[in-house]
CSV table of N, CA and C in Angstrom, one decimal:
chain,number,residue,atom,x,y,z
A,1,UNK,N,0.8,-1.2,0.0
A,1,UNK,CA,0.0,0.0,0.0
A,1,UNK,C,0.9,1.3,0.0
A,2,UNK,N,0.4,2.3,-0.5
A,2,UNK,CA,1.2,3.6,-0.6
A,2,UNK,C,1.5,4.2,0.7
A,3,UNK,N,0.6,4.0,1.7
A,3,UNK,CA,0.8,4.6,3.0
A,3,UNK,C,0.8,3.5,4.0
A,4,UNK,N,1.7,3.6,5.0
A,4,UNK,CA,1.7,2.6,6.0
A,4,UNK,C,0.6,3.0,7.0
A,5,UNK,N,-0.1,2.0,7.5
A,5,UNK,CA,-1.2,2.3,8.5
A,5,UNK,C,-0.7,1.9,9.8
A,6,UNK,N,-0.9,2.7,10.8
A,6,UNK,CA,-0.4,2.5,12.1
A,6,UNK,C,-1.7,2.6,13.1
A,7,UNK,N,-2.1,1.4,13.6
A,7,UNK,CA,-3.2,1.4,14.4
A,7,UNK,C,-2.9,1.5,15.9
A,8,UNK,N,-1.7,1.0,16.3
A,8,UNK,CA,-1.4,1.1,17.7
A,8,UNK,C,-1.1,2.5,18.1
A,9,UNK,N,-1.5,2.8,19.3
A,9,UNK,CA,-1.3,4.1,19.8
A,9,UNK,C,-0.1,4.0,20.8
A,10,UNK,N,0.9,4.8,20.5
A,10,UNK,CA,2.2,4.8,21.3
A,10,UNK,C,2.0,5.4,22.7
A,11,UNK,N,2.8,5.0,23.6
A,11,UNK,CA,2.8,5.6,24.9
A,11,UNK,C,3.1,7.1,24.8
A,12,UNK,N,3.9,7.5,23.9
A,12,UNK,CA,4.2,8.9,23.7
A,12,UNK,C,3.0,9.7,23.3
A,13,UNK,N,2.2,9.2,22.4
A,13,UNK,CA,1.0,9.8,22.0
A,13,UNK,C,0.0,10.0,23.1
A,14,UNK,N,-0.1,8.9,23.9
A,14,UNK,CA,-1.1,8.9,25.0
A,14,UNK,C,-0.6,10.0,26.0
A,15,UNK,N,0.6,9.9,26.4
A,15,UNK,CA,1.1,10.9,27.4
A,15,UNK,C,1.0,12.3,26.9
A,16,UNK,N,1.4,12.6,25.6
A,16,UNK,CA,1.2,13.9,25.1
A,16,UNK,C,-0.2,14.4,25.0
A,17,UNK,N,-1.1,13.5,24.7
A,17,UNK,CA,-2.5,13.8,24.7
A,17,UNK,C,-3.0,14.2,26.1
A,18,UNK,N,-2.6,13.4,27.1
A,18,UNK,CA,-3.0,13.8,28.5
A,18,UNK,C,-2.4,15.1,28.9
A,19,UNK,N,-1.2,15.4,28.6
A,19,UNK,CA,-0.6,16.7,28.9
A,19,UNK,C,-1.2,17.8,28.2
A,20,UNK,N,-1.6,17.6,26.9
A,20,UNK,CA,-2.3,18.6,26.1
A,20,UNK,C,-3.6,18.9,26.8
A,21,UNK,N,-4.4,17.9,27.2
A,21,UNK,CA,-5.6,18.1,27.9
A,21,UNK,C,-5.5,18.9,29.2
A,22,UNK,N,-4.5,18.6,29.9
A,22,UNK,CA,-4.2,19.3,31.2
A,22,UNK,C,-3.8,20.8,30.9
A,23,UNK,N,-3.0,21.0,29.9
A,23,UNK,CA,-2.6,22.3,29.5
A,23,UNK,C,-3.8,23.2,29.0
A,24,UNK,N,-4.7,22.6,28.2
A,24,UNK,CA,-5.9,23.3,27.8
A,24,UNK,C,-6.8,23.6,28.9
A,25,UNK,N,-6.9,22.7,29.9
A,25,UNK,CA,-7.8,23.0,31.1
A,25,UNK,C,-7.2,24.2,31.9
A,26,UNK,N,-5.9,24.2,32.0
A,26,UNK,CA,-5.2,25.3,32.8
A,26,UNK,C,-5.4,26.6,32.0
A,27,UNK,N,-5.3,26.6,30.7
A,27,UNK,CA,-5.4,27.8,29.9
A,27,UNK,C,-6.9,28.4,30.0
A,28,UNK,N,-7.8,27.5,30.0
A,28,UNK,CA,-9.2,27.9,30.1
A,28,UNK,C,-9.4,28.6,31.5
A,29,UNK,N,-8.8,28.1,32.5
A,29,UNK,CA,-9.0,28.7,33.9
A,29,UNK,C,-8.3,30.1,33.9
A,30,UNK,N,-7.1,30.2,33.3
A,30,UNK,CA,-6.4,31.5,33.3
A,30,UNK,C,-7.2,32.5,32.5
A,31,UNK,N,-7.6,32.1,31.3
A,31,UNK,CA,-8.4,33.0,30.4
A,31,UNK,C,-9.7,33.4,31.1
A,32,UNK,N,-10.3,32.5,31.8
A,32,UNK,CA,-11.6,32.8,32.4
A,32,UNK,C,-11.6,33.5,33.7
A,33,UNK,N,-10.4,33.9,34.2
A,33,UNK,CA,-10.2,34.6,35.4
A,33,UNK,C,-9.9,36.0,35.2
A,34,UNK,N,-10.4,36.9,36.0
A,34,UNK,CA,-10.1,38.3,36.0
A,34,UNK,C,-8.9,38.6,36.8
A,35,UNK,N,-8.3,37.6,37.5
A,35,UNK,CA,-7.2,37.9,38.4
A,35,UNK,C,-5.9,38.0,37.7
A,36,UNK,N,-5.8,37.6,36.5
A,36,UNK,CA,-4.5,37.7,35.8
A,36,UNK,C,-4.5,38.8,34.8
A,37,UNK,N,-3.6,39.8,35.0
A,37,UNK,CA,-3.5,40.9,34.1
A,37,UNK,C,-3.1,40.4,32.7
A,38,UNK,N,-3.2,41.3,31.7
A,38,UNK,CA,-2.9,41.0,30.3
A,38,UNK,C,-1.5,40.5,30.1
A,39,UNK,N,-0.5,41.2,30.7
A,39,UNK,CA,0.9,40.7,30.5
A,39,UNK,C,1.1,39.3,31.0
A,40,UNK,N,0.4,38.9,32.1
A,40,UNK,CA,0.5,37.5,32.6
A,40,UNK,C,-0.1,36.6,31.6
A,41,UNK,N,-1.3,36.9,31.1
A,41,UNK,CA,-2.0,36.1,30.2
A,41,UNK,C,-1.2,35.9,28.9
A,42,UNK,N,-0.6,37.0,28.4
A,42,UNK,CA,0.3,37.0,27.2
A,42,UNK,C,1.4,36.0,27.4
A,43,UNK,N,2.1,36.1,28.5
A,43,UNK,CA,3.2,35.2,28.8
A,43,UNK,C,2.8,33.7,28.9
A,44,UNK,N,1.7,33.5,29.6
A,44,UNK,CA,1.1,32.1,29.7
A,44,UNK,C,0.8,31.6,28.3
A,45,UNK,N,0.2,32.5,27.5
A,45,UNK,CA,-0.1,32.1,26.1
A,45,UNK,C,1.1,31.7,25.3
A,46,UNK,N,2.2,32.5,25.5
A,46,UNK,CA,3.4,32.2,24.8
A,46,UNK,C,4.0,30.9,25.2
A,47,UNK,N,3.9,30.6,26.5
A,47,UNK,CA,4.4,29.3,27.1
A,47,UNK,C,3.6,28.2,26.5
A,48,UNK,N,2.3,28.4,26.4
A,48,UNK,CA,1.4,27.3,25.8
A,48,UNK,C,1.7,27.0,24.4
A,49,UNK,N,2.1,28.0,23.6
A,49,UNK,CA,2.5,27.8,22.2
A,49,UNK,C,3.8,26.9,22.2
A,50,UNK,N,4.8,27.3,23.0
A,50,UNK,CA,6.0,26.4,23.0
A,50,UNK,C,5.7,25.0,23.4
A,51,UNK,N,4.9,24.9,24.5
A,51,UNK,CA,4.5,23.6,25.0
A,51,UNK,C,3.7,22.8,23.9
A,52,UNK,N,2.8,23.5,23.2
A,52,UNK,CA,2.0,22.8,22.2
A,52,UNK,C,2.9,22.3,21.1
A,53,UNK,N,3.9,23.1,20.7
A,53,UNK,CA,4.9,22.6,19.7
A,53,UNK,C,5.7,21.4,20.1
A,54,UNK,N,6.1,21.4,21.3
A,54,UNK,CA,6.9,20.3,21.9
A,54,UNK,C,6.0,19.1,22.0
A,55,UNK,N,4.7,19.2,22.4
A,55,UNK,CA,3.8,18.1,22.6
A,55,UNK,C,3.5,17.5,21.2
A,56,UNK,N,3.5,18.3,20.2
A,56,UNK,CA,3.3,17.9,18.8
A,56,UNK,C,4.4,16.9,18.3
A,57,UNK,N,5.5,16.9,19.0
A,57,UNK,CA,6.6,16.0,18.6
A,57,UNK,C,6.8,14.9,19.8
A,58,UNK,N,5.7,14.3,20.1
A,58,UNK,CA,5.6,13.4,21.2
A,58,UNK,C,6.7,12.3,21.2
A,59,UNK,N,6.9,11.7,20.0
A,59,UNK,CA,7.9,10.6,19.9
A,59,UNK,C,9.3,11.1,20.3
A,60,UNK,N,9.6,12.3,19.8
A,60,UNK,CA,10.9,12.8,20.1
A,60,UNK,C,11.0,13.2,21.5
A,61,UNK,N,10.0,13.8,22.1
A,61,UNK,CA,10.0,14.3,23.4
A,61,UNK,C,10.2,13.2,24.4
A,62,UNK,N,9.5,12.0,24.2
A,62,UNK,CA,9.6,10.9,25.1
A,62,UNK,C,10.9,10.2,25.0
A,63,UNK,N,11.8,10.5,24.1
A,63,UNK,CA,13.1,9.8,24.0
A,63,UNK,C,14.0,10.4,25.1
A,64,UNK,N,13.6,11.6,25.6
A,64,UNK,CA,14.4,12.2,26.6
A,64,UNK,C,13.6,12.3,27.9
A,65,UNK,N,13.9,11.5,28.9
A,65,UNK,CA,13.1,11.5,30.1
A,65,UNK,C,13.2,12.9,30.8
A,66,UNK,N,14.4,13.5,30.7
A,66,UNK,CA,14.5,14.8,31.4
A,66,UNK,C,13.6,15.9,30.7
A,67,UNK,N,13.6,15.9,29.4
A,67,UNK,CA,12.7,16.9,28.7
A,67,UNK,C,11.2,16.6,29.0
A,68,UNK,N,10.9,15.3,29.0
A,68,UNK,CA,9.5,15.0,29.3
A,68,UNK,C,9.1,15.4,30.7
A,69,UNK,N,10.0,15.2,31.6
A,69,UNK,CA,9.8,15.6,33.0
A,69,UNK,C,9.6,17.1,33.1
A,70,UNK,N,10.4,17.9,32.5
A,70,UNK,CA,10.3,19.3,32.5
A,70,UNK,C,8.9,19.8,32.0
A,71,UNK,N,8.5,19.2,30.8
A,71,UNK,CA,7.3,19.6,30.2
A,71,UNK,C,6.1,19.2,31.1
A,72,UNK,N,6.1,17.9,31.6
A,72,UNK,CA,5.1,17.4,32.4
A,72,UNK,C,4.9,18.2,33.7
A,73,UNK,N,6.0,18.5,34.4
A,73,UNK,CA,6.0,19.2,35.6
A,73,UNK,C,5.6,20.7,35.4
A,74,UNK,N,6.0,21.3,34.3
A,74,UNK,CA,5.6,22.6,34.0
A,74,UNK,C,4.1,22.7,33.8
A,75,UNK,N,3.5,21.8,33.1
A,75,UNK,CA,2.0,21.8,32.9
A,75,UNK,C,1.3,21.4,34.2
A,76,UNK,N,1.8,20.5,34.9
A,76,UNK,CA,1.0,19.9,36.0
A,76,UNK,C,1.4,20.5,37.4
A,77,UNK,N,2.5,21.2,37.5
A,77,UNK,CA,2.9,21.6,38.8
A,77,UNK,C,3.5,23.1,38.8
A,78,UNK,N,4.6,23.3,38.1
A,78,UNK,CA,5.3,24.6,38.1
A,78,UNK,C,4.4,25.7,37.7
A,79,UNK,N,3.8,25.7,36.6
A,79,UNK,CA,3.0,26.8,36.1
A,79,UNK,C,1.7,26.9,36.9
A,80,UNK,N,0.9,25.9,37.2
A,80,UNK,CA,-0.2,26.1,38.1
A,80,UNK,C,0.1,26.6,39.5
A,81,UNK,N,1.2,26.1,40.0
A,81,UNK,CA,1.6,26.6,41.4
A,81,UNK,C,1.9,28.1,41.4
A,82,UNK,N,2.6,28.5,40.4
A,82,UNK,CA,2.9,30.0,40.3
A,82,UNK,C,1.7,30.8,40.2
A,83,UNK,N,0.8,30.4,39.3
A,83,UNK,CA,-0.4,31.1,39.0
A,83,UNK,C,-1.4,31.1,40.1
A,84,UNK,N,-1.5,30.0,40.8
A,84,UNK,CA,-2.4,29.9,42.0
A,84,UNK,C,-2.0,30.8,43.1
A,85,UNK,N,-0.7,30.8,43.4
A,85,UNK,CA,-0.2,31.6,44.5
A,85,UNK,C,-0.4,33.1,44.2
A,86,UNK,N,-0.3,33.5,42.9
A,86,UNK,CA,-0.5,34.9,42.5
A,86,UNK,C,-2.0,35.2,42.6
A,87,UNK,N,-2.8,34.3,42.0
A,87,UNK,CA,-4.3,34.5,42.0
A,87,UNK,C,-4.9,34.6,43.4
A,88,UNK,N,-4.3,34.1,44.4
A,88,UNK,CA,-4.9,34.1,45.7
A,88,UNK,C,-4.5,35.4,46.5
A,89,UNK,N,-3.7,36.3,45.8
A,89,UNK,CA,-3.4,37.6,46.5
A,89,UNK,C,-4.4,38.6,46.0
A,90,UNK,N,-4.8,39.6,46.8
A,90,UNK,CA,-5.6,40.7,46.4
A,90,UNK,C,-4.8,41.5,45.3
A,91,UNK,N,-5.4,42.0,44.3
A,91,UNK,CA,-4.7,42.6,43.2
A,91,UNK,C,-3.8,43.8,43.6
A,92,UNK,N,-4.3,44.6,44.5
A,92,UNK,CA,-3.6,45.8,45.0
A,92,UNK,C,-2.3,45.3,45.7
A,93,UNK,N,-2.4,44.2,46.4
A,93,UNK,CA,-1.2,43.7,47.1
A,93,UNK,C,-0.2,43.1,46.1
A,94,UNK,N,-0.7,42.4,45.1
A,94,UNK,CA,0.1,41.8,44.1
A,94,UNK,C,0.9,42.8,43.3
A,95,UNK,N,0.4,44.0,43.2
A,95,UNK,CA,1.1,45.0,42.3
A,95,UNK,C,2.0,45.9,43.1
A,96,UNK,N,2.0,45.8,44.5
A,96,UNK,CA,2.7,46.7,45.3
A,96,UNK,C,4.0,46.1,45.8
A,97,UNK,N,5.1,46.9,45.7
A,97,UNK,CA,6.3,46.4,46.3
A,97,UNK,C,6.3,46.7,47.8
A,98,UNK,N,6.9,45.7,48.5
A,98,UNK,CA,7.0,45.9,50.0
A,98,UNK,C,8.2,46.7,50.4
A,99,UNK,N,9.3,46.7,49.6
A,99,UNK,CA,10.5,47.5,49.8
A,99,UNK,C,11.2,47.7,48.5
A,100,UNK,N,12.2,48.5,48.5
A,100,UNK,CA,13.0,48.8,47.3
A,100,UNK,C,13.7,47.6,46.7
A,101,UNK,N,14.1,46.7,47.6
A,101,UNK,CA,14.9,45.6,47.2
A,101,UNK,C,14.1,44.3,46.9
A,102,UNK,N,12.8,44.4,47.2
A,102,UNK,CA,12.0,43.2,47.0
A,102,UNK,C,11.0,43.5,45.9
A,103,UNK,N,10.8,42.4,45.0
A,103,UNK,CA,9.9,42.5,43.9
A,103,UNK,C,8.5,42.5,44.4
A,104,UNK,N,7.6,43.1,43.6
A,104,UNK,CA,6.1,42.9,43.9
A,104,UNK,C,5.8,41.5,43.5
A,105,UNK,N,4.6,41.0,44.0
A,105,UNK,CA,4.2,39.7,43.6
A,105,UNK,C,4.0,39.6,42.1
A,106,UNK,N,3.6,40.6,41.5
A,106,UNK,CA,3.4,40.6,40.0
A,106,UNK,C,4.8,40.5,39.3
A,107,UNK,N,5.7,41.2,39.8
A,107,UNK,CA,7.1,41.1,39.2
A,107,UNK,C,7.7,39.7,39.4
A,108,UNK,N,7.4,39.2,40.6
A,108,UNK,CA,7.9,37.8,40.9
A,108,UNK,C,7.3,36.8,40.0
A,109,UNK,N,6.0,36.9,39.7
A,109,UNK,CA,5.3,36.0,38.8
A,109,UNK,C,5.9,36.1,37.4
A,110,UNK,N,6.1,37.3,36.9
A,110,UNK,CA,6.6,37.5,35.6
A,110,UNK,C,8.0,36.9,35.5
A,111,UNK,N,8.8,37.0,36.6
A,111,UNK,CA,10.2,36.4,36.6
A,111,UNK,C,10.1,34.9,36.5
A,112,UNK,N,9.1,34.3,37.3
A,112,UNK,CA,9.0,32.9,37.2
A,112,UNK,C,8.5,32.4,35.9
A,113,UNK,N,7.6,33.2,35.2
A,113,UNK,CA,7.2,32.8,33.9
A,113,UNK,C,8.4,32.9,32.9
A,114,UNK,N,9.2,33.9,33.1
A,114,UNK,CA,10.4,34.0,32.2
A,114,UNK,C,11.4,32.8,32.4
A,115,UNK,N,11.5,32.4,33.7
A,115,UNK,CA,12.4,31.2,33.9
A,115,UNK,C,11.8,30.0,33.2
A,116,UNK,N,10.5,29.8,33.3
A,116,UNK,CA,9.9,28.6,32.6
A,116,UNK,C,10.1,28.7,31.1
A,117,UNK,N,9.9,29.9,30.6
A,117,UNK,CA,10.0,30.1,29.2
A,117,UNK,C,11.5,29.8,28.7
A,118,UNK,N,12.4,30.2,29.5
A,118,UNK,CA,13.8,29.9,29.1
A,118,UNK,C,14.1,28.4,29.1
A,119,UNK,N,13.6,27.7,30.1
A,119,UNK,CA,13.9,26.3,30.2
A,119,UNK,C,13.1,25.6,29.1
A,120,UNK,N,11.9,26.0,28.8
A,120,UNK,CA,11.1,25.4,27.8
A,120,UNK,C,11.7,25.7,26.4
A,121,UNK,N,12.3,26.8,26.2
A,121,UNK,CA,13.0,27.1,25.0
A,121,UNK,C,14.2,26.2,24.7
A,122,UNK,N,14.9,25.8,25.8
A,122,UNK,CA,15.9,24.8,25.7
A,122,UNK,C,15.4,23.4,25.3
A,123,UNK,N,14.2,23.1,25.9
A,123,UNK,CA,13.6,21.8,25.5
A,123,UNK,C,13.1,21.8,24.1
A,124,UNK,N,12.5,22.9,23.7
A,124,UNK,CA,12.0,23.0,22.3
A,124,UNK,C,13.2,22.9,21.3
A,125,UNK,N,14.3,23.6,21.6
A,125,UNK,CA,15.4,23.5,20.8
A,125,UNK,C,15.9,22.1,20.6
A,126,UNK,N,16.0,21.4,21.7
A,126,UNK,CA,16.4,20.0,21.6
A,126,UNK,C,15.4,19.1,20.8
A,127,UNK,N,14.2,19.3,21.1
A,127,UNK,CA,13.1,18.5,20.4
A,127,UNK,C,13.1,18.8,18.9
A,128,UNK,N,13.2,20.0,18.5
A,128,UNK,CA,13.1,20.4,17.1
A,128,UNK,C,14.4,20.3,16.3
A,129,UNK,N,15.5,20.1,17.0
A,129,UNK,CA,16.8,20.1,16.3
A,129,UNK,C,16.9,19.0,15.3
A,130,UNK,N,16.3,17.9,15.5
A,130,UNK,CA,16.4,16.8,14.5
A,130,UNK,C,15.7,17.2,13.2
A,131,UNK,N,14.5,17.9,13.3
A,131,UNK,CA,13.8,18.4,12.1
A,131,UNK,C,14.6,19.5,11.4
A,132,UNK,N,15.3,20.3,12.2
A,132,UNK,CA,16.1,21.4,11.6
A,132,UNK,C,17.2,20.8,10.8
A,133,UNK,N,17.9,19.7,11.4
A,133,UNK,CA,19.0,19.1,10.8
A,133,UNK,C,18.5,18.4,9.5
A,134,UNK,N,17.4,17.7,9.5
A,134,UNK,CA,16.8,17.1,8.3
A,134,UNK,C,16.6,18.1,7.2
A,135,UNK,N,16.1,19.3,7.6
A,135,UNK,CA,15.8,20.3,6.6
A,135,UNK,C,17.2,20.8,6.0
A,136,UNK,N,18.2,21.0,6.8
A,136,UNK,CA,19.5,21.4,6.3
A,136,UNK,C,20.1,20.3,5.4
A,137,UNK,N,20.0,19.0,5.8
A,137,UNK,CA,20.5,17.9,5.0
A,137,UNK,C,19.8,17.8,3.6
A,138,UNK,N,18.5,18.0,3.7
A,138,UNK,CA,17.7,18.0,2.4
A,138,UNK,C,18.1,19.2,1.5
A,139,UNK,N,18.3,20.3,2.1
A,139,UNK,CA,18.8,21.5,1.3
A,139,UNK,C,20.1,21.2,0.7
A,140,UNK,N,21.0,20.6,1.4
A,140,UNK,CA,22.3,20.3,0.9
A,140,UNK,C,22.2,19.3,-0.3
A,141,UNK,N,21.3,18.3,-0.1
A,141,UNK,CA,21.1,17.3,-1.2
A,141,UNK,C,20.6,18.0,-2.4
A,142,UNK,N,19.6,18.9,-2.3
A,142,UNK,CA,19.0,19.6,-3.4
A,142,UNK,C,20.1,20.5,-4.1
A,143,UNK,N,20.9,21.2,-3.3
A,143,UNK,CA,22.0,22.0,-3.9
A,143,UNK,C,22.9,21.1,-4.7
A,144,UNK,N,23.3,20.0,-4.1
A,144,UNK,CA,24.2,19.1,-4.8
A,144,UNK,C,23.6,18.5,-6.1
A,145,UNK,N,22.3,18.3,-6.0
A,145,UNK,CA,21.6,17.6,-7.1
A,145,UNK,C,21.3,18.6,-8.3
A,146,UNK,N,21.0,19.8,-7.9
A,146,UNK,CA,20.4,20.7,-8.9
A,146,UNK,C,21.3,22.0,-9.2
A,147,UNK,N,22.3,22.2,-8.5
A,147,UNK,CA,23.2,23.3,-8.8
A,147,UNK,C,24.1,22.9,-9.9
A,148,UNK,N,24.2,23.7,-11.0
A,148,UNK,CA,25.0,23.4,-12.1
A,148,UNK,C,26.5,23.3,-11.7
A,149,UNK,N,27.2,22.4,-12.3
A,149,UNK,CA,28.6,22.3,-12.0
A,149,UNK,C,29.5,22.8,-13.1
A,150,UNK,N,30.7,23.2,-12.8
A,150,UNK,CA,31.6,23.6,-13.9
A,150,UNK,C,31.9,22.5,-14.8
A,151,UNK,N,31.7,21.3,-14.4
A,151,UNK,CA,32.0,20.1,-15.2
A,151,UNK,C,30.9,19.8,-16.2
A,152,UNK,N,29.7,20.3,-16.0
A,152,UNK,CA,28.6,20.1,-16.9
A,152,UNK,C,28.9,20.6,-18.2
A,153,UNK,N,28.4,19.9,-19.3
A,153,UNK,CA,28.6,20.3,-20.6
A,153,UNK,C,27.4,21.0,-21.2
């Protein structure tokens, strides 16, 4: 047959599907709450895009237990814990600094989201590097195949 049929569902697809479901539920809660300012929602949205891209490469993601752990913990623990702690504060308190040297709760949350984004960027880089290399290899093949040579008549 022209296309191989695959009926078995891999562990990677199952785990990625569960993580995607958990991420979508978390995003609905964040979007549905008035406790999160626009800049927080924007950063959470950007994180979800990175996570979605990584989850789309489930087979590659599950080959690295460390990367899978970071993605799983981010969706199920790190991100919800940060957001919950922030959401439980009164808004005026969250936006106010207690001292010159101490961040406001809002600034602290943004810093935590930035840390998560940096780590997820590393994971995404590792997960997508194989596809990037395949694209480069194919480009090299095409150049070798179709670029005229000085030896051509």
